[in-house]
Short mmCIF file of C-alpha atoms in Angstrom, two decimals:
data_model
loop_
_atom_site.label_atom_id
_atom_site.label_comp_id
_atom_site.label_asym_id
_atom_site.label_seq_id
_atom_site.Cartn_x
_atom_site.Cartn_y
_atom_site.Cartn_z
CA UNK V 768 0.00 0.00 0.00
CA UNK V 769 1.40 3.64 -1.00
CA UNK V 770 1.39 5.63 1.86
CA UNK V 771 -0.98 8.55 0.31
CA UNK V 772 -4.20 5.89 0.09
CA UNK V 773 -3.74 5.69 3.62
CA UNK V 774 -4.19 9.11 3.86
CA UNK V 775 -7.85 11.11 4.10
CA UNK V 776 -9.08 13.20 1.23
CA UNK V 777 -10.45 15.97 3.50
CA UNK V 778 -8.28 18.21 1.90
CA UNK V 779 -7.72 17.36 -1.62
CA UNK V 780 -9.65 19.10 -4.37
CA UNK V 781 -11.95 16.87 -6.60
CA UNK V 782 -10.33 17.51 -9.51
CA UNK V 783 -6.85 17.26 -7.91
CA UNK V 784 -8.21 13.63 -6.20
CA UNK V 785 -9.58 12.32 -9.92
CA UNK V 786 -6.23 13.16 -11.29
CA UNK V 787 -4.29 11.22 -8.63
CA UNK V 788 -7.25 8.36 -9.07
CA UNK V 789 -6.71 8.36 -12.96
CA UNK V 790 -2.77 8.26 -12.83
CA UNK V 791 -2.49 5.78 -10.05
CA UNK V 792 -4.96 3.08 -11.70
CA UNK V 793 -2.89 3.10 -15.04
CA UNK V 794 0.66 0.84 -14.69
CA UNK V 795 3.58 3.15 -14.40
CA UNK V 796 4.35 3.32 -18.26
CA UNK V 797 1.28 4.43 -19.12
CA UNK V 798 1.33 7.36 -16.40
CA UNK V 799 3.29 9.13 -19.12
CA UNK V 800 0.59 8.54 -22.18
CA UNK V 801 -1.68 9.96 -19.64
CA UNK V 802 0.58 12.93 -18.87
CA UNK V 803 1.31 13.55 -22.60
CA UNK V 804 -2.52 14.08 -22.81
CA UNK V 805 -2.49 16.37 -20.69
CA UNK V 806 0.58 18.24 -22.13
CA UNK V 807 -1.48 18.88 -25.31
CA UNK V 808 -4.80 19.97 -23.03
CA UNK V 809 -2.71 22.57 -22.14
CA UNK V 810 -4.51 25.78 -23.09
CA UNK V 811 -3.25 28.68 -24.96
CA UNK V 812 -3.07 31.78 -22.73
CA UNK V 813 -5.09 33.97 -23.23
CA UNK V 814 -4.48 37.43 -25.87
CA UNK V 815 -3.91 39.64 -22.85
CA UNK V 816 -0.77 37.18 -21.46
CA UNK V 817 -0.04 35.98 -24.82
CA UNK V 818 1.14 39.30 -26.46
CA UNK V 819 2.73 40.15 -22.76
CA UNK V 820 4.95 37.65 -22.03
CA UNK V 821 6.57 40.45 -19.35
CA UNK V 822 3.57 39.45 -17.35
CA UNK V 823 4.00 35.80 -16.65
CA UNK V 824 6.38 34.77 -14.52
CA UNK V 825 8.92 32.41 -14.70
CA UNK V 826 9.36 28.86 -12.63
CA UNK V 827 12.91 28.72 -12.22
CA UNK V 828 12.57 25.09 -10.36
CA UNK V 829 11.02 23.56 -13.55
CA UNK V 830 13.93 22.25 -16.25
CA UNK V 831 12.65 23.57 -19.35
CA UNK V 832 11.31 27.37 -19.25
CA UNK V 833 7.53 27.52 -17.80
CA UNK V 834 5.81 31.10 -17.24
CA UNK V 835 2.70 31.10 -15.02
CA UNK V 836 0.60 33.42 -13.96
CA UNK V 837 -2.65 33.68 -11.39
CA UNK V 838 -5.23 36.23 -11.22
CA UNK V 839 -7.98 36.30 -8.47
CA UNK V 840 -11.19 37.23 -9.02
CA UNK V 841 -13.57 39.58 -7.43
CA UNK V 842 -15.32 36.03 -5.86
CA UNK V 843 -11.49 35.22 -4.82
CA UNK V 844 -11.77 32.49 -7.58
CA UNK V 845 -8.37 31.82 -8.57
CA UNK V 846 -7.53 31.13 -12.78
CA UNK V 847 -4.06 30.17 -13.13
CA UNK V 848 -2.74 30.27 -16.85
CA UNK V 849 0.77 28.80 -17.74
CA UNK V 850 2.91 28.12 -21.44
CA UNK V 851 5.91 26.23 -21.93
CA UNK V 852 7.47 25.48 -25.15
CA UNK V 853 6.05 22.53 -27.28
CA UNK V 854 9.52 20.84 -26.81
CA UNK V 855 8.99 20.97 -22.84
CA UNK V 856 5.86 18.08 -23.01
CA UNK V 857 6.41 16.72 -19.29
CA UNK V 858 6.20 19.82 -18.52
CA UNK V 859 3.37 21.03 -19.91
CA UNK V 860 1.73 18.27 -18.85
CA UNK V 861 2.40 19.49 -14.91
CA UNK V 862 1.08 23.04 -15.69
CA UNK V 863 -1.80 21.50 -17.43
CA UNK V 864 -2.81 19.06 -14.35
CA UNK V 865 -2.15 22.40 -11.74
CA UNK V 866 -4.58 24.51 -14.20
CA UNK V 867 -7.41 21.61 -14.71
CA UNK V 868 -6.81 20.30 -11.00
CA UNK V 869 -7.27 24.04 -9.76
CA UNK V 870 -10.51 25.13 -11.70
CA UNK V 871 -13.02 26.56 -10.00
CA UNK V 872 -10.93 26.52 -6.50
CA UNK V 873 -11.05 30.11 -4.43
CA UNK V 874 -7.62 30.81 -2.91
CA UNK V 875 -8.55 29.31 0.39
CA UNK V 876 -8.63 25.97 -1.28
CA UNK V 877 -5.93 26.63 -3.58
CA UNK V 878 -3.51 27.41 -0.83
CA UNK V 879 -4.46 24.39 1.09
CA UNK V 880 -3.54 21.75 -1.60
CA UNK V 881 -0.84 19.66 -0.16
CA UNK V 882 2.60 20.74 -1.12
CA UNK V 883 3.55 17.10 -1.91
CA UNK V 884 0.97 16.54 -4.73
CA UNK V 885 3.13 16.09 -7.38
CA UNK V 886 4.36 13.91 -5.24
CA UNK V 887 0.67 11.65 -5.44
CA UNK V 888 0.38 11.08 -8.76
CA UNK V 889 3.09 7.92 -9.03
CA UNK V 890 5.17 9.58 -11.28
CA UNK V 891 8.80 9.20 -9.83
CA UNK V 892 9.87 6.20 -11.34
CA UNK V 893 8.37 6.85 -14.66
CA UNK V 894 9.21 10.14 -15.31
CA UNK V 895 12.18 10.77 -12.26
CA UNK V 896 11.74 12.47 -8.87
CA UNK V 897 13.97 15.16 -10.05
CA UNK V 898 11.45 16.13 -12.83
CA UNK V 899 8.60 16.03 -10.09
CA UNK V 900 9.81 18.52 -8.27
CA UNK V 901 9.89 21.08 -11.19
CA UNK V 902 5.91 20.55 -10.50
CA UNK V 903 6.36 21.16 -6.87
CA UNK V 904 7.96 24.48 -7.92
CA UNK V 905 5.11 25.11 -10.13
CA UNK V 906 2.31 24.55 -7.12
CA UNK V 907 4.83 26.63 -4.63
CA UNK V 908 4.94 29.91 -6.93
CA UNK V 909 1.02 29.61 -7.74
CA UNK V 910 0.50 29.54 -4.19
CA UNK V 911 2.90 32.32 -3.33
CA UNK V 912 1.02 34.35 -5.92
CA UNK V 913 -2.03 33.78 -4.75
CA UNK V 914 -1.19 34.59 -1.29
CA UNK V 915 0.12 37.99 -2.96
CA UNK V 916 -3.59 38.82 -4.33
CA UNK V 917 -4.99 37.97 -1.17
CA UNK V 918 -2.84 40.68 0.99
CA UNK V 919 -3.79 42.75 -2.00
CA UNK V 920 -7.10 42.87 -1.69
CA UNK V 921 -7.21 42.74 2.08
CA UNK V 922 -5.10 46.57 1.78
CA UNK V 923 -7.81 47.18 -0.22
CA UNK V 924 -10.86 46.25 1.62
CA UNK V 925 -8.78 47.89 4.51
CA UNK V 926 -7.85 51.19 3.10
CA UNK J 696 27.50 -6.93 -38.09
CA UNK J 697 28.42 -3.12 -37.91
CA UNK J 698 26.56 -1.33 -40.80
CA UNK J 699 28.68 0.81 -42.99
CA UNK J 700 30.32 4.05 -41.94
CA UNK J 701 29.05 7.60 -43.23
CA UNK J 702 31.63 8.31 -45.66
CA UNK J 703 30.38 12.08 -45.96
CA UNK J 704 33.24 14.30 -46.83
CA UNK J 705 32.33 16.86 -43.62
CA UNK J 706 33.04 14.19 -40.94
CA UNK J 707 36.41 13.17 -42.77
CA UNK J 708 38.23 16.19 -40.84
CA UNK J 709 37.69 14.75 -37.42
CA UNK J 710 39.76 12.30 -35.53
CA UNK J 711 37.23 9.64 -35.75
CA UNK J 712 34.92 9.95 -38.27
CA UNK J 713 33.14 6.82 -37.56
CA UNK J 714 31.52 8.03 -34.78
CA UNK J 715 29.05 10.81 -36.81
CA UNK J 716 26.12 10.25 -39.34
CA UNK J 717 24.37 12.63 -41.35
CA UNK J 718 20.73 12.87 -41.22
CA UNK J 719 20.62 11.65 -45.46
CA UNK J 720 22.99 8.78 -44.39
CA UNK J 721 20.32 7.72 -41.37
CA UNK J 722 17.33 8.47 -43.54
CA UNK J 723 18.62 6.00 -46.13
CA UNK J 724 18.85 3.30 -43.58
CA UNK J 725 16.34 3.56 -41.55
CA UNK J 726 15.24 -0.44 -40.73
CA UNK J 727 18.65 -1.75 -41.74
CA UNK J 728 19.08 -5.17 -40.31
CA UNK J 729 22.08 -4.67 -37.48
CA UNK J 730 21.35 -0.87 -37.32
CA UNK J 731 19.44 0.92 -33.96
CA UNK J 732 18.35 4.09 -33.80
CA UNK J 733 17.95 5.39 -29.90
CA UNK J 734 16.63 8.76 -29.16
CA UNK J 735 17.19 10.27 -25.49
CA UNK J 736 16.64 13.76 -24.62
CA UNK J 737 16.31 16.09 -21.76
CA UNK J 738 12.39 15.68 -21.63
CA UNK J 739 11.20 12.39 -20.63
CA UNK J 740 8.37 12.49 -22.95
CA UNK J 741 9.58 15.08 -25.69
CA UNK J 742 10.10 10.75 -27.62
CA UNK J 743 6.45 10.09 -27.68
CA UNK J 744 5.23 13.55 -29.07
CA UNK J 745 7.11 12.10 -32.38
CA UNK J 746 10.42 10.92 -32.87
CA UNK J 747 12.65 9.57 -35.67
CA UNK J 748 10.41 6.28 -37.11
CA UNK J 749 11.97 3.28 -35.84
CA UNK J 750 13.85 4.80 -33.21
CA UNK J 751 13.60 3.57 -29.55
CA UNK J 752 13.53 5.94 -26.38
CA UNK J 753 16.26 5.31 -23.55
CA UNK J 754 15.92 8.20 -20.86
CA UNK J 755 18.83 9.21 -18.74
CA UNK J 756 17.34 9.34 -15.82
CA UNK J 757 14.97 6.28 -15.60
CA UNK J 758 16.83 3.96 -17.66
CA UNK J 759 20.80 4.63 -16.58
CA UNK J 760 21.28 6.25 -13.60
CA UNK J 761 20.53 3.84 -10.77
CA UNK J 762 17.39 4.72 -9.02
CA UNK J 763 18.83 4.83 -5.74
CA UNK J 764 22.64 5.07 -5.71
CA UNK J 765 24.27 8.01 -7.53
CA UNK J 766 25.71 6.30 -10.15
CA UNK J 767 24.66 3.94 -13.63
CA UNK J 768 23.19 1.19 -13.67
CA UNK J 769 25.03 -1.96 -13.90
CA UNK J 770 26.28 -4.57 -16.56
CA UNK J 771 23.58 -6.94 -15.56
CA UNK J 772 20.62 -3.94 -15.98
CA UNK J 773 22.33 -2.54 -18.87
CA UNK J 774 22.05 -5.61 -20.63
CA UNK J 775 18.41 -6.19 -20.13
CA UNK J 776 17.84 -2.75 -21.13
CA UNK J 777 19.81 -3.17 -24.39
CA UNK J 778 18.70 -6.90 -25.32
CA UNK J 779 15.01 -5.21 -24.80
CA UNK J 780 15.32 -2.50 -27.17
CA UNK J 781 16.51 -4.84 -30.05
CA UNK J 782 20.52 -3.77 -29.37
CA UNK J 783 22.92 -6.96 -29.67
CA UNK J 784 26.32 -6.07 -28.82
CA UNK J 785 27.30 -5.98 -32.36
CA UNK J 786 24.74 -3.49 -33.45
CA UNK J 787 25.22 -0.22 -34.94
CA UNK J 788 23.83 2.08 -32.27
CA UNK J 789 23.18 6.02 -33.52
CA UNK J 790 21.95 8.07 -30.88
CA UNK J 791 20.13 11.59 -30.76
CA UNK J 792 18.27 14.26 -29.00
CA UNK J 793 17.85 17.22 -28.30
CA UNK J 794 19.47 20.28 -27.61
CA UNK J 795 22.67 19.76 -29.49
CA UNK J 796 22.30 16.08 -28.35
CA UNK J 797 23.11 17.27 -25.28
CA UNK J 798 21.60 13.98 -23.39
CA UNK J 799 22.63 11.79 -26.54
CA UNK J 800 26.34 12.78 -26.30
CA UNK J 801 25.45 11.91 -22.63
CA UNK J 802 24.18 8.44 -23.29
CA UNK J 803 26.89 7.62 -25.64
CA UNK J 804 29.29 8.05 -22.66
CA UNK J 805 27.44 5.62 -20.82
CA UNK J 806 27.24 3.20 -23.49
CA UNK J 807 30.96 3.12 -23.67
CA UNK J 808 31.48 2.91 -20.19
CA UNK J 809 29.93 -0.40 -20.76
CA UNK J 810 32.73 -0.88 -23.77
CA UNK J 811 29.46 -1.11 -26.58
CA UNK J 812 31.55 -0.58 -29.85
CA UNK J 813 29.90 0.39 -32.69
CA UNK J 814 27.89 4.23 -31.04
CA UNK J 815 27.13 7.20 -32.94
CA UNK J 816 25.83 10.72 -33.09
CA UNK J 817 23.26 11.97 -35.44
CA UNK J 818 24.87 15.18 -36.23
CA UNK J 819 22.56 17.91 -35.30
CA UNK J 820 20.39 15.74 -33.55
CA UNK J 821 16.80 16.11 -33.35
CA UNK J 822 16.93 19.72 -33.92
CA UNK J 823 18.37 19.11 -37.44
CA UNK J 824 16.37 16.45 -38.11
CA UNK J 825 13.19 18.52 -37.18
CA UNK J 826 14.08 21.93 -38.58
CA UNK J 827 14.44 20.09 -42.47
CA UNK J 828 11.06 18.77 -42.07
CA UNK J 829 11.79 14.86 -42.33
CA UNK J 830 9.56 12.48 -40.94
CA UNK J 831 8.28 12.29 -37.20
CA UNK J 832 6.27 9.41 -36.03
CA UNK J 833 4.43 8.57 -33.16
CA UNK J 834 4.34 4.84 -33.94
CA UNK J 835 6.84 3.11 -30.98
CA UNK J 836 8.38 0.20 -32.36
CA UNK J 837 7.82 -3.34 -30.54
CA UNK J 838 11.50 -4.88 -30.84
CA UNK J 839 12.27 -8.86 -30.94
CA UNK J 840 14.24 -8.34 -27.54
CA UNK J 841 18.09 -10.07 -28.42
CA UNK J 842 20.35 -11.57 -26.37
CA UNK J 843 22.41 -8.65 -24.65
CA UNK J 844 26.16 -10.44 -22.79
CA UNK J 845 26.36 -9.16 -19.20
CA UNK J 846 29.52 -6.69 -19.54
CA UNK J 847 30.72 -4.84 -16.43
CA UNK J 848 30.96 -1.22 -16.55
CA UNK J 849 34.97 -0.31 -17.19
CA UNK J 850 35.04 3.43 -15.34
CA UNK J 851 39.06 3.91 -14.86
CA UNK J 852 39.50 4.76 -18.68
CA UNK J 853 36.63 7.41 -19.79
CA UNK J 854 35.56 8.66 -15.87
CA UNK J 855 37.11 10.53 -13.27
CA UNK J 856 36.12 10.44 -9.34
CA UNK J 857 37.01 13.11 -7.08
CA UNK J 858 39.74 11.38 -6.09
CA UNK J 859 41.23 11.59 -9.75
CA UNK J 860 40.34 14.96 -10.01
CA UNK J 861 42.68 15.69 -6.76
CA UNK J 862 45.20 13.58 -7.95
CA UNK J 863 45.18 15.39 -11.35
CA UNK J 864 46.35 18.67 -10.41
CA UNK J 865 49.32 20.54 -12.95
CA UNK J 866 47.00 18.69 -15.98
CA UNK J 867 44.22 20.08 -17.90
CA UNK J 868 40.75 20.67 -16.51
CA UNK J 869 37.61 21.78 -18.55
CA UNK J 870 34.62 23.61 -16.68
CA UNK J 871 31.83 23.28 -19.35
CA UNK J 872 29.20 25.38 -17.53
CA UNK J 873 28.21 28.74 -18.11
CA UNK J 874 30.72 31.46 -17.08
CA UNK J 875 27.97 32.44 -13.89
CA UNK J 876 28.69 28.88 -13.09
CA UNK J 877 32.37 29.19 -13.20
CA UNK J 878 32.89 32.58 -11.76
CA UNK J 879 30.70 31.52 -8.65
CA UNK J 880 28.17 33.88 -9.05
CA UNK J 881 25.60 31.00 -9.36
CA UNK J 882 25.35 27.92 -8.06
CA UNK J 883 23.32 25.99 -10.94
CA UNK J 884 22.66 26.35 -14.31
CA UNK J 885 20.38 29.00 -15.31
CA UNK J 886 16.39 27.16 -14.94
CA UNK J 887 18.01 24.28 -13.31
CA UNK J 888 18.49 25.28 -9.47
CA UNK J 889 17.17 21.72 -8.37
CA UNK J 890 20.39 20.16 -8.77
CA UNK J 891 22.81 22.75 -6.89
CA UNK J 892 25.75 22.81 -4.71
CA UNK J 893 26.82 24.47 -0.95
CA UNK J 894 29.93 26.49 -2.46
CA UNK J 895 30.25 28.35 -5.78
CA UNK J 896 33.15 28.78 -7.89
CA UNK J 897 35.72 26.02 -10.42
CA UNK J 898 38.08 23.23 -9.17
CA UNK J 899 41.54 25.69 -9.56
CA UNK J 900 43.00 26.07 -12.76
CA UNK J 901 40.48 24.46 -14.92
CA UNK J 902 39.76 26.89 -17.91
CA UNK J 903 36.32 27.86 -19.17
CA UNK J 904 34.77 26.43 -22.30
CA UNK J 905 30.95 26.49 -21.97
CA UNK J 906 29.58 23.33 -23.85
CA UNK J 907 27.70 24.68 -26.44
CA UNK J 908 30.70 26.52 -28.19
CA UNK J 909 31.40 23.35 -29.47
CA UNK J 910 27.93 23.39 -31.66
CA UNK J 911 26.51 25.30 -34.72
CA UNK J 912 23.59 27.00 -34.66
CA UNK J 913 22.09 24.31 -36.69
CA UNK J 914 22.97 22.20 -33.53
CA UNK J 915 26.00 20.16 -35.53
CA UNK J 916 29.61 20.34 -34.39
CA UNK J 917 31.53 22.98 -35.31
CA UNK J 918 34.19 22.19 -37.89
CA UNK J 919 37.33 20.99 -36.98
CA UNK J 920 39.59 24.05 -37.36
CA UNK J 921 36.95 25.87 -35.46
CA UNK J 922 37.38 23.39 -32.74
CA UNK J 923 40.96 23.77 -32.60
CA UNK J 924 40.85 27.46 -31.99
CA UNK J 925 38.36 26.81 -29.05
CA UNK J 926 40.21 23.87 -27.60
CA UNK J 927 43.35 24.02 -28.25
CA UNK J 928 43.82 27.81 -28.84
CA UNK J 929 41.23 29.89 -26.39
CA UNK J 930 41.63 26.69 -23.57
CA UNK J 931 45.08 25.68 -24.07
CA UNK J 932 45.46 22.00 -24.68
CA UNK J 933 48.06 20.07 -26.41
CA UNK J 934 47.22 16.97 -28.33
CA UNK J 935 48.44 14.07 -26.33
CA UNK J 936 47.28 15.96 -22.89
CA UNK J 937 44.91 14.03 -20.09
CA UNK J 938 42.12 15.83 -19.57
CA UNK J 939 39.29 15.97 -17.75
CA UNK J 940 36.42 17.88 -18.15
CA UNK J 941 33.15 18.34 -15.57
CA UNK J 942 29.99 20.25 -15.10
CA UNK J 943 27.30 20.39 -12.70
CA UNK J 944 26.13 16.59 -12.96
CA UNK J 945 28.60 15.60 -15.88
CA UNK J 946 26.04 15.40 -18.62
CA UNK J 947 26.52 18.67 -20.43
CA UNK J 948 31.09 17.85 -20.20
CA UNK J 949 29.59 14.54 -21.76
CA UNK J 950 29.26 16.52 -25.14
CA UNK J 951 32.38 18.21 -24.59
CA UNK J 952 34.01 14.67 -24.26
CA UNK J 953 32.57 13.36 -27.40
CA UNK J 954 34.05 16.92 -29.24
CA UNK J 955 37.67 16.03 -27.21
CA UNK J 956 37.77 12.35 -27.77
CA UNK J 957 36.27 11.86 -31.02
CA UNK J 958 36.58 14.89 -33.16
CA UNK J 959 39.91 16.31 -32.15
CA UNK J 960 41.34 12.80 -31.27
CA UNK J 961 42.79 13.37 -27.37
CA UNK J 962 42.90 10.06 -26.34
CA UNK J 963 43.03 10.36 -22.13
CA UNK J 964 39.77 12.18 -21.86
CA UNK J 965 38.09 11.56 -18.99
CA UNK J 966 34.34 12.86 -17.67
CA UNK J 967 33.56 13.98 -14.56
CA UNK J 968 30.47 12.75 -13.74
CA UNK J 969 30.35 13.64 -9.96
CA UNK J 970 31.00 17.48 -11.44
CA UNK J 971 30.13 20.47 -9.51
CA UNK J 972 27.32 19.43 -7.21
CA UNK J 973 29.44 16.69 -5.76
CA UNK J 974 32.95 19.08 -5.49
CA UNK J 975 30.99 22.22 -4.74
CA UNK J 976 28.99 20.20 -1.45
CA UNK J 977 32.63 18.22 -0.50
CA UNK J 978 34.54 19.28 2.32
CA UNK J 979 37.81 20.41 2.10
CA UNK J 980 38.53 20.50 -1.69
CA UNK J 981 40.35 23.85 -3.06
CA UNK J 982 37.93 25.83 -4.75
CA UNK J 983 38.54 29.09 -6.91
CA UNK J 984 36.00 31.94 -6.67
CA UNK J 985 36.03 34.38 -9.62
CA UNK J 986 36.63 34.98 -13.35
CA UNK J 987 40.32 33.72 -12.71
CA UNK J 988 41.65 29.74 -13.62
CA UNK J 989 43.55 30.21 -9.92
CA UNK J 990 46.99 28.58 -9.43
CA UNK J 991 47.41 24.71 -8.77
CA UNK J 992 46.88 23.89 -4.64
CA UNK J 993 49.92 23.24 -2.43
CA UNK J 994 49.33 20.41 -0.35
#
């Protein structure tokens, strides 16, 4: 038994949990078909990012250049949009499981995903624990960003 | 039975010309009997988004570094990974990927740590091959798995351990990383701080040749005079010199190896696979700090 089935899904996002579910029930070689799909689900970002690639920023942790970047909405709904080149597939397939695992989540949720996802999904010995952590970096610099919104807006609602 | 050499007139320069095919030589040949085509990149998946038809994917992470010990695998997991990608150890064996074949150059070093004969380099690698608009395929080939002879890795002739590195001292040393790298002023490669070290700077006196010098912007080596002014004129070697060459985790001096040992003909060339994040985390090794080569240690 892996040690994250023993573990409660208070805390885990739906979309984050069917994710895990759908990678861990495939055997390890096909955890990387699965991730390819997701590499080309990856949307495009929008016109207002794409034409202003100043405005995305970049995850250093990740090995192939990544540039994300989270907005929070007036109903603290968080939409996190992220590109990487078509020769970076793994990861584009990370950024593309952070933005479909995240939809819909408001930053409380967001910022309460487990830092160790990446770590869930059974991906170390297909793909390499070194490469898993450039997703960690990915989920550590949406959070961070989303945490920056939030003090935003609370100077706001203060001033 | 080795397949025929590339007899193209560009390669004829180098030291060993053997060791490089053209993409028009590989396209010709593609499903020779006796002829493997392995593909191995930086990207783990980068293979199954289209890759070179017939070619077979061997990733340097998950296929030769040991998962747990930091080193490569050995002879008896080598062979099973060989014999199950269709490689007998008389096969031809040409290698690419991408980014100069950065990772290719890398797992042609480990192939001949494990004394496989017959190894090449598609010159210009996937890039090449990609930016002429020849054939991609998704399609991943089912090889008859062949017999593959347990061989034990040889490491004394082509790889250097700390200890050699210390016990080299007054010979040439090659720091392939970036001059940010070298100088100190960053620990890791630019958009690669996972793998990083507790002290910054370049074992003293090595000189600084970033890897990628050695490549055209079409990603194929540079020719040989242009190599010569780079090696042997900006670095300072002399033919017949033993050198050794590192970089963070010894996969980009890999490249630099193949240029030393195969193109310009040095034959002691060693790698230095432990590289910078095992010398720059060591106690007590001399370390230089700054744009200088620094003078050999006094012990």
């Amino acid at each position: 038994m892996e040690y994250w089935e023993e573990m409660t899904d208070t805390d885990l996002a739906p979309a984050l949990a069917e994710i895990r579910d759908d990678f861990l029930e495939l055997e390890e070689k096909d955890r990387l078909q699965l991730l390819l799909e997701f590499a080309n689900e990856l949307p495009e970002l929008p016109e207002r990012y794409a034409s202003h690639p100043d405005l995305l920023e970049r995850v250093e942790e990740c090995q192939s250049p990544v540039y994300l970047f989270v907005e929070v909405d007036d109903d603290t709904v968080v939409h996190l949009f992220a590109t990487a080149p078509k020769e970076a597939p793994t990861t584009r397939g990370f950024a593309s499981i952070l933005v479909q695992g995240l939809a819909g989540l408001n930053a409380e949720q967001v910022l309460s995903v487990p830092d160790d996802y990446p770590q869930m999904l059974g991906l170390a010995r297909a793909v390499s624990p070194l490469r898993v952590r450039g997703m960690s970096g990915m989920l550590g610099r949406t959070k961070r960003q989303v945490t920056e919104h939030l003090a935003k807006l609370t100077a706001r609602s203060a001033g | 039975m080795a397949v025929e050499r590339d007899p193209s007139p560009e390669f004829a320069e180098y030291a060993h010309p053997e060791r490089l095919v053209s993409a028009d030589w590989l396209q010709e040949r593609l499903g020779t009997p006796g002829l493997v085509v392995v593909e191995s990149d930086e990207d783990v998946l980068l293979y199954d988004t289209g890759h070179i038809p017939t070619a077979v994917k061997i990733d340097w992470h998950t296929d030769l570094n040991d998962p747990v010990e930091r080193d490569y695998v050995d002879g008896e997991t080598f062979a099973k990974l060989l014999g199950s990608k269709g490689i007998a150890r008389d096969t031809t064996v040409v290698i690419y990927g991408d980014k100069n074949n950065w990772w290719a150059a890398y797992a042609l070093w480990v192939f001949t740590l494990f004394g496989h004969e017959d190894v090449r380099l598609l010159d210009g690698g996937r890039d090449k091959w990609t930016a002429e608009g020849r054939e991609l395929t998704t399609e991943v080939p089912a090889p008859t798995p062949v017999e593959y002879p347990v061989v034990e890795r040889s490491d004394a002739e082509i790889r250097a351990f700390k200890e050699d590195v210390l016990a080299h001292f007054g010979k040439p040393l090659i720091d392939v990383r970036s001059p940010e790298e070298y100088s100190g002023e960053r620990t890791e490669i630019p958009g690669y701080p996972t793998e990083n070290a507790l002290r910054a700077g370049h074992i003293p006196t090595a000189a600084s040749v970033p890897w990628a010098r050695a490549a055209a912007p079409d990603a194929t080596f540079k020719r040989r005079a242009e190599l010569e002014d780079i090696y042997l004129g900006d670095a300072g070697l002399k033919q017949g010199d033993d050198v050794i060459a590192y970089c963070r985790i010894g996969e980009r001096s890999s490249h630099t190896w193949f240029v030393l040992k195969h193109l310009l003909g040095f034959e002691n060339v060693r790698n230095y696979d432990g590289s910078w994040t095992e010398w720059g985390s060591a106690v007590r090794v001399p370390i230089t700090f700054g744009a200088e080569r620094g003078e050999v240690p006094q012990r």
